[in-house]
Amino acid sequence: MMNRTRGLNRVLKWTILTLLVGLLAGCGSTIPAIEPALLQQKISLLVMTGPGYPEQADKSLTQTLLSWRSKQGITFERWKNVDALGEEQRAAIRSKAYDYVVVVGSQLAGQVVQEANAAPDKRWVLLDDSLRGEGAAFALPGNVSHRVVSSDLLVTLWDDWVAEQQAAGRVLEWVTTAEYPIPSSWAPSEEAEYVSFADAEGWFPALRSQVARHRPSYLVVYAPLDDAALQQLQSLKVPMINMAAASVQIRWDAVYGTLLGDMLGGGWKAGVKPYGESELSASRTNDEKL
């Protein structure tokens, strides 16, 4: 009787063991395998935005970063309303193991270049939001990617208008600065006397004399000028077209999508890179005056 009981116990144990093994094997088959590429991705970001960053864009950026964290395992730290990099911020950047430091806006361009030299172990991404790509003239270290608005944008926006004026024989008096030369197709070298540089000494009295002599149909402002200079131009009582007041809207969702692809796919590159057509929209703010 005892031997029979022992035999039954052994059979029962093997039966239970077989069932457990089968159950575990079945459970194991339902657990998704973690992709090796995901295990290797340990990307950490510091993201800085300036005081003028739009509220709606700010909300979108927050949602984007949270999505990156949940889907790609990307960690991030966010600094808002940064208008300057003080010693505390610089020390924090150098002491933490960020893979990328992303700076949105143009006001920090010079400081980014300086700090990138001091933190060569990090890749910097400067997302310029200005019409002219302010700071694009900086000599960039090898660890900075500078996204800018193309310098050809104003030509694209205004070329048809300029061509129309030229075809109609209208006289254009150009005002710019040495930093922003007028495109040769708009003001050939033989028309140099129709171009005034607002950063030259005595520029306004000379312009006033030219306006009296040329009697232009329009004063055309090509470079960004301060309010005082614009008020001086308005005093000449000539219709004025301020090309530098063109409006640019960065499509941040598209820009961040490009950045994510570059980080995950190894496509990040240093240097200046203009935004693509899908990443911005632009308009001439003076259209109603034409």
Coordinates of C-alpha atoms in Angstrom, one line a residue:
M1 CA 0.0 0.0 0.0
M2 CA 2.8 2.4 0.9
N3 CA 4.7 1.6 -2.3
R4 CA 1.5 2.3 -4.3
T5 CA 1.1 5.7 -2.5
R6 CA 4.7 6.6 -3.3
G7 CA 4.2 5.7 -6.9
L8 CA 1.1 7.9 -7.2
N9 CA 3.0 10.8 -5.5
R10 CA 5.8 10.5 -8.1
V11 CA 3.4 10.5 -11.0
L12 CA 1.5 13.5 -9.5
K13 CA 4.8 15.5 -9.1
W14 CA 5.9 14.8 -12.6
T15 CA 2.5 15.8 -13.9
I16 CA 2.6 19.1 -12.0
L17 CA 6.1 19.8 -13.1
T18 CA 5.2 19.2 -16.7
L19 CA 2.3 21.5 -16.4
L20 CA 4.4 24.2 -14.8
V21 CA 7.0 24.0 -17.6
G22 CA 4.4 24.2 -20.2
L23 CA 2.8 27.2 -18.5
L24 CA 6.0 29.0 -18.2
A25 CA 6.9 28.3 -21.8
G26 CA 3.5 29.6 -22.8
C27 CA 3.9 32.8 -20.8
G28 CA 7.4 33.4 -22.1
S29 CA 6.2 33.3 -25.7
T30 CA 3.9 36.3 -25.0
I31 CA 6.6 38.6 -23.6
P32 CA 7.8 41.0 -26.4
A33 CA 11.5 41.0 -26.9
I34 CA 13.3 44.3 -26.4
E35 CA 15.0 45.5 -29.6
P36 CA 18.8 45.7 -29.2
A37 CA 18.9 49.1 -30.8
L38 CA 16.5 50.4 -28.0
L39 CA 18.8 49.0 -25.3
Q40 CA 21.7 51.0 -26.8
Q41 CA 19.8 54.2 -26.9
K42 CA 20.5 56.1 -23.7
I43 CA 20.0 59.6 -25.0
S44 CA 19.8 62.5 -22.6
L45 CA 18.9 66.1 -23.5
L46 CA 19.0 69.5 -22.0
V47 CA 16.5 71.8 -23.8
M48 CA 16.6 75.6 -23.4
T49 CA 14.0 78.0 -24.6
G50 CA 14.2 81.8 -24.4
P51 CA 11.7 84.4 -23.0
G52 CA 10.0 84.9 -26.3
Y53 CA 9.2 81.3 -27.0
P54 CA 5.4 81.1 -27.9
E55 CA 3.1 79.6 -25.3
Q56 CA 1.5 77.2 -27.8
A57 CA 4.9 76.1 -29.0
D58 CA 6.0 75.6 -25.4
K59 CA 3.1 73.2 -24.8
S60 CA 3.9 71.3 -28.0
L61 CA 7.5 71.0 -27.0
T62 CA 6.6 69.6 -23.6
Q63 CA 4.3 67.0 -25.2
T64 CA 7.0 66.1 -27.7
L65 CA 9.6 65.5 -24.9
L66 CA 7.2 63.4 -22.9
S67 CA 6.5 61.4 -26.0
W68 CA 10.2 60.9 -26.6
R69 CA 10.7 59.7 -23.1
S70 CA 7.8 57.2 -23.2
K71 CA 8.5 55.8 -26.7
Q72 CA 12.2 56.1 -27.2
G73 CA 13.5 56.2 -23.6
I74 CA 15.0 59.6 -24.0
T75 CA 15.6 61.5 -20.8
F76 CA 15.5 65.3 -20.7
E77 CA 15.9 68.4 -18.5
R78 CA 14.1 71.6 -19.5
W79 CA 15.2 75.2 -18.9
K80 CA 12.7 77.9 -19.7
N81 CA 13.0 81.7 -20.2
V82 CA 16.8 81.6 -20.6
D83 CA 18.1 84.9 -21.9
A84 CA 21.7 84.4 -20.8
L85 CA 24.0 81.6 -19.6
G86 CA 25.3 82.5 -16.1
E87 CA 28.0 80.7 -14.1
E88 CA 25.4 78.5 -12.4
Q89 CA 24.0 77.3 -15.8
R90 CA 27.4 76.8 -17.3
A91 CA 28.6 74.7 -14.3
A92 CA 25.4 72.6 -14.6
I93 CA 26.0 72.0 -18.3
R94 CA 29.6 70.9 -17.8
S95 CA 28.9 68.7 -14.9
K96 CA 26.0 66.6 -16.3
A97 CA 26.3 63.9 -18.9
Y98 CA 24.0 65.4 -21.5
D99 CA 24.4 63.9 -25.0
Y100 CA 22.7 66.9 -26.6
V101 CA 22.1 70.5 -25.6
V102 CA 19.2 72.0 -27.6
V103 CA 18.9 75.8 -27.6
V104 CA 15.8 77.4 -29.2
G105 CA 16.1 81.0 -30.3
S106 CA 18.7 83.4 -31.6
Q107 CA 19.6 85.5 -28.6
L108 CA 22.0 82.9 -27.1
A109 CA 23.9 82.2 -30.4
G110 CA 27.2 83.8 -29.3
Q111 CA 27.1 82.2 -25.8
V112 CA 26.3 78.8 -27.3
V113 CA 29.5 79.0 -29.4
Q114 CA 31.6 80.0 -26.4
E115 CA 30.1 77.3 -24.1
A116 CA 30.3 74.6 -26.8
N117 CA 34.0 75.1 -26.8
A118 CA 34.1 74.6 -23.1
A119 CA 32.0 71.5 -23.2
P120 CA 33.3 69.5 -26.2
D121 CA 31.8 66.2 -24.9
K122 CA 28.3 67.4 -25.8
R123 CA 26.6 67.9 -29.1
W124 CA 24.9 71.3 -29.4
V125 CA 21.8 72.1 -31.5
L126 CA 21.0 75.7 -32.0
L127 CA 17.5 76.2 -33.5
D128 CA 17.5 79.8 -34.7
D129 CA 14.1 81.4 -35.0
S130 CA 15.1 84.7 -36.6
L131 CA 14.5 85.8 -40.2
R132 CA 18.2 86.3 -41.0
G133 CA 19.7 83.4 -39.0
E134 CA 21.3 85.8 -36.6
G135 CA 24.7 84.3 -35.4
A136 CA 25.2 82.3 -38.6
A137 CA 28.4 84.3 -39.2
F138 CA 30.0 82.8 -36.0
A139 CA 32.8 80.3 -36.5
L140 CA 31.1 77.2 -35.2
P141 CA 33.0 74.5 -33.2
G142 CA 32.8 71.0 -34.4
N143 CA 30.1 70.0 -31.9
V144 CA 27.5 72.6 -32.9
S145 CA 24.7 72.2 -35.4
H146 CA 23.1 75.5 -36.3
R147 CA 19.6 75.4 -38.0
V148 CA 18.8 78.7 -39.7
V149 CA 16.3 80.4 -42.0
S150 CA 17.8 80.4 -45.4
S151 CA 19.5 83.6 -46.5
D152 CA 17.6 83.3 -49.8
L153 CA 14.2 83.6 -48.1
L154 CA 13.8 87.3 -48.6
V155 CA 14.7 86.9 -52.3
T156 CA 12.1 84.2 -52.6
L157 CA 9.4 86.3 -51.0
W158 CA 10.1 89.6 -52.8
D159 CA 11.6 88.7 -56.2
D160 CA 8.3 88.9 -58.1
W161 CA 7.6 92.3 -56.6
V162 CA 11.0 93.7 -57.5
A163 CA 10.7 92.2 -61.0
E164 CA 7.4 93.9 -61.4
Q165 CA 8.8 97.3 -60.4
Q166 CA 11.8 97.0 -62.7
A167 CA 9.5 96.0 -65.6
A168 CA 7.4 99.1 -65.0
G169 CA 10.4 101.3 -65.0
R170 CA 9.9 102.4 -61.4
V171 CA 12.8 103.8 -59.4
L172 CA 13.8 102.0 -56.2
E173 CA 16.0 103.6 -53.6
W174 CA 17.6 100.8 -51.4
V175 CA 18.6 101.1 -47.8
T176 CA 20.6 98.4 -46.1
T177 CA 23.7 97.8 -44.0
A178 CA 27.1 96.4 -44.9
E179 CA 26.2 93.1 -43.4
Y180 CA 23.3 92.6 -45.8
P181 CA 24.2 93.5 -49.4
I182 CA 21.4 93.9 -51.9
P183 CA 21.2 90.9 -54.3
S184 CA 22.9 91.8 -57.6
S185 CA 19.8 90.9 -59.6
W186 CA 17.9 93.6 -57.7
A187 CA 20.5 96.3 -57.7
P188 CA 23.3 95.8 -60.2
S189 CA 26.7 97.3 -59.5
E190 CA 26.1 100.1 -62.0
E191 CA 23.2 101.2 -59.8
A192 CA 25.4 101.6 -56.7
E193 CA 24.3 105.2 -56.3
Y194 CA 20.8 103.9 -55.5
V195 CA 22.0 102.0 -52.5
S196 CA 22.5 103.6 -49.1
F197 CA 24.2 102.0 -46.0
A198 CA 22.5 102.9 -42.8
D199 CA 25.6 101.9 -40.8
A200 CA 27.8 104.4 -42.6
E201 CA 28.6 107.8 -41.1
G202 CA 26.4 110.6 -42.4
W203 CA 24.2 108.2 -44.3
F204 CA 20.9 110.0 -43.8
P205 CA 21.8 113.5 -45.2
A206 CA 23.4 111.7 -48.2
L207 CA 20.2 109.6 -48.7
R208 CA 18.1 112.7 -48.4
S209 CA 20.0 114.3 -51.2
Q210 CA 19.8 111.1 -53.3
V211 CA 16.0 111.0 -52.8
A212 CA 15.7 114.6 -54.0
R213 CA 17.7 113.8 -57.0
H214 CA 16.3 110.4 -58.0
R215 CA 12.7 110.9 -57.0
P216 CA 12.2 107.2 -56.3
S217 CA 8.8 105.4 -56.4
Y218 CA 9.7 103.4 -53.2
L219 CA 12.3 103.4 -50.4
V220 CA 13.1 99.7 -49.9
V221 CA 14.6 98.6 -46.6
Y222 CA 16.5 95.4 -46.9
A223 CA 18.4 95.2 -43.6
P224 CA 16.9 95.1 -40.1
L225 CA 16.9 98.8 -38.8
D226 CA 16.0 100.2 -35.5
D227 CA 12.9 102.3 -34.9
A228 CA 14.9 105.6 -35.0
A229 CA 16.3 104.9 -38.4
L230 CA 12.8 103.8 -39.8
Q231 CA 11.3 107.1 -38.4
Q232 CA 14.0 109.0 -40.3
L233 CA 13.2 107.2 -43.5
Q234 CA 9.5 107.9 -43.0
S235 CA 10.2 111.6 -42.7
L236 CA 11.3 111.6 -46.4
K237 CA 7.6 111.2 -47.4
V238 CA 8.3 108.4 -49.9
P239 CA 6.3 105.2 -49.9
M240 CA 8.4 102.7 -47.9
I241 CA 8.6 98.9 -48.2
N242 CA 10.3 97.2 -45.2
M243 CA 11.4 93.8 -46.5
A244 CA 13.1 93.1 -43.2
A245 CA 9.8 93.0 -41.5
A246 CA 8.8 89.8 -43.3
S247 CA 7.2 87.2 -40.9
V248 CA 8.7 83.7 -40.4
Q249 CA 6.9 81.0 -38.5
I250 CA 8.9 77.9 -37.6
R251 CA 7.0 74.7 -37.7
W252 CA 8.5 73.4 -34.5
D253 CA 6.8 69.9 -34.6
A254 CA 8.5 69.3 -38.0
V255 CA 11.9 70.6 -36.7
Y256 CA 11.8 68.4 -33.6
G257 CA 10.8 65.5 -35.8
T258 CA 14.0 66.1 -37.8
L259 CA 16.0 66.3 -34.7
L260 CA 14.6 63.0 -33.3
G261 CA 15.5 61.3 -36.6
D262 CA 19.0 62.7 -36.5
M263 CA 19.6 61.5 -32.9
L264 CA 18.2 58.0 -33.3
G265 CA 19.6 57.4 -36.8
G266 CA 23.0 58.9 -36.3
G267 CA 22.4 61.7 -38.8
W268 CA 23.4 64.6 -36.6
K269 CA 26.0 66.8 -38.2
A270 CA 27.8 69.9 -37.1
G271 CA 27.6 73.1 -39.2
V272 CA 25.0 75.4 -40.6
K273 CA 21.9 73.8 -42.1
P274 CA 18.9 75.8 -43.4
Y275 CA 15.4 74.7 -42.5
G276 CA 13.5 72.8 -45.2
E277 CA 10.3 74.0 -46.8
S278 CA 8.3 71.7 -44.5
E279 CA 9.8 73.2 -41.4
L280 CA 8.8 76.9 -41.8
S281 CA 6.3 79.2 -43.5
A282 CA 6.9 82.9 -44.3
S283 CA 4.9 85.9 -45.5
R284 CA 5.5 89.5 -46.6
T285 CA 4.1 91.7 -43.9
N286 CA 3.9 94.7 -46.3
D287 CA 1.7 93.0 -48.9
E288 CA -1.2 95.3 -48.1
K289 CA 0.9 98.3 -49.3
L290 CA 1.8 96.9 -52.7

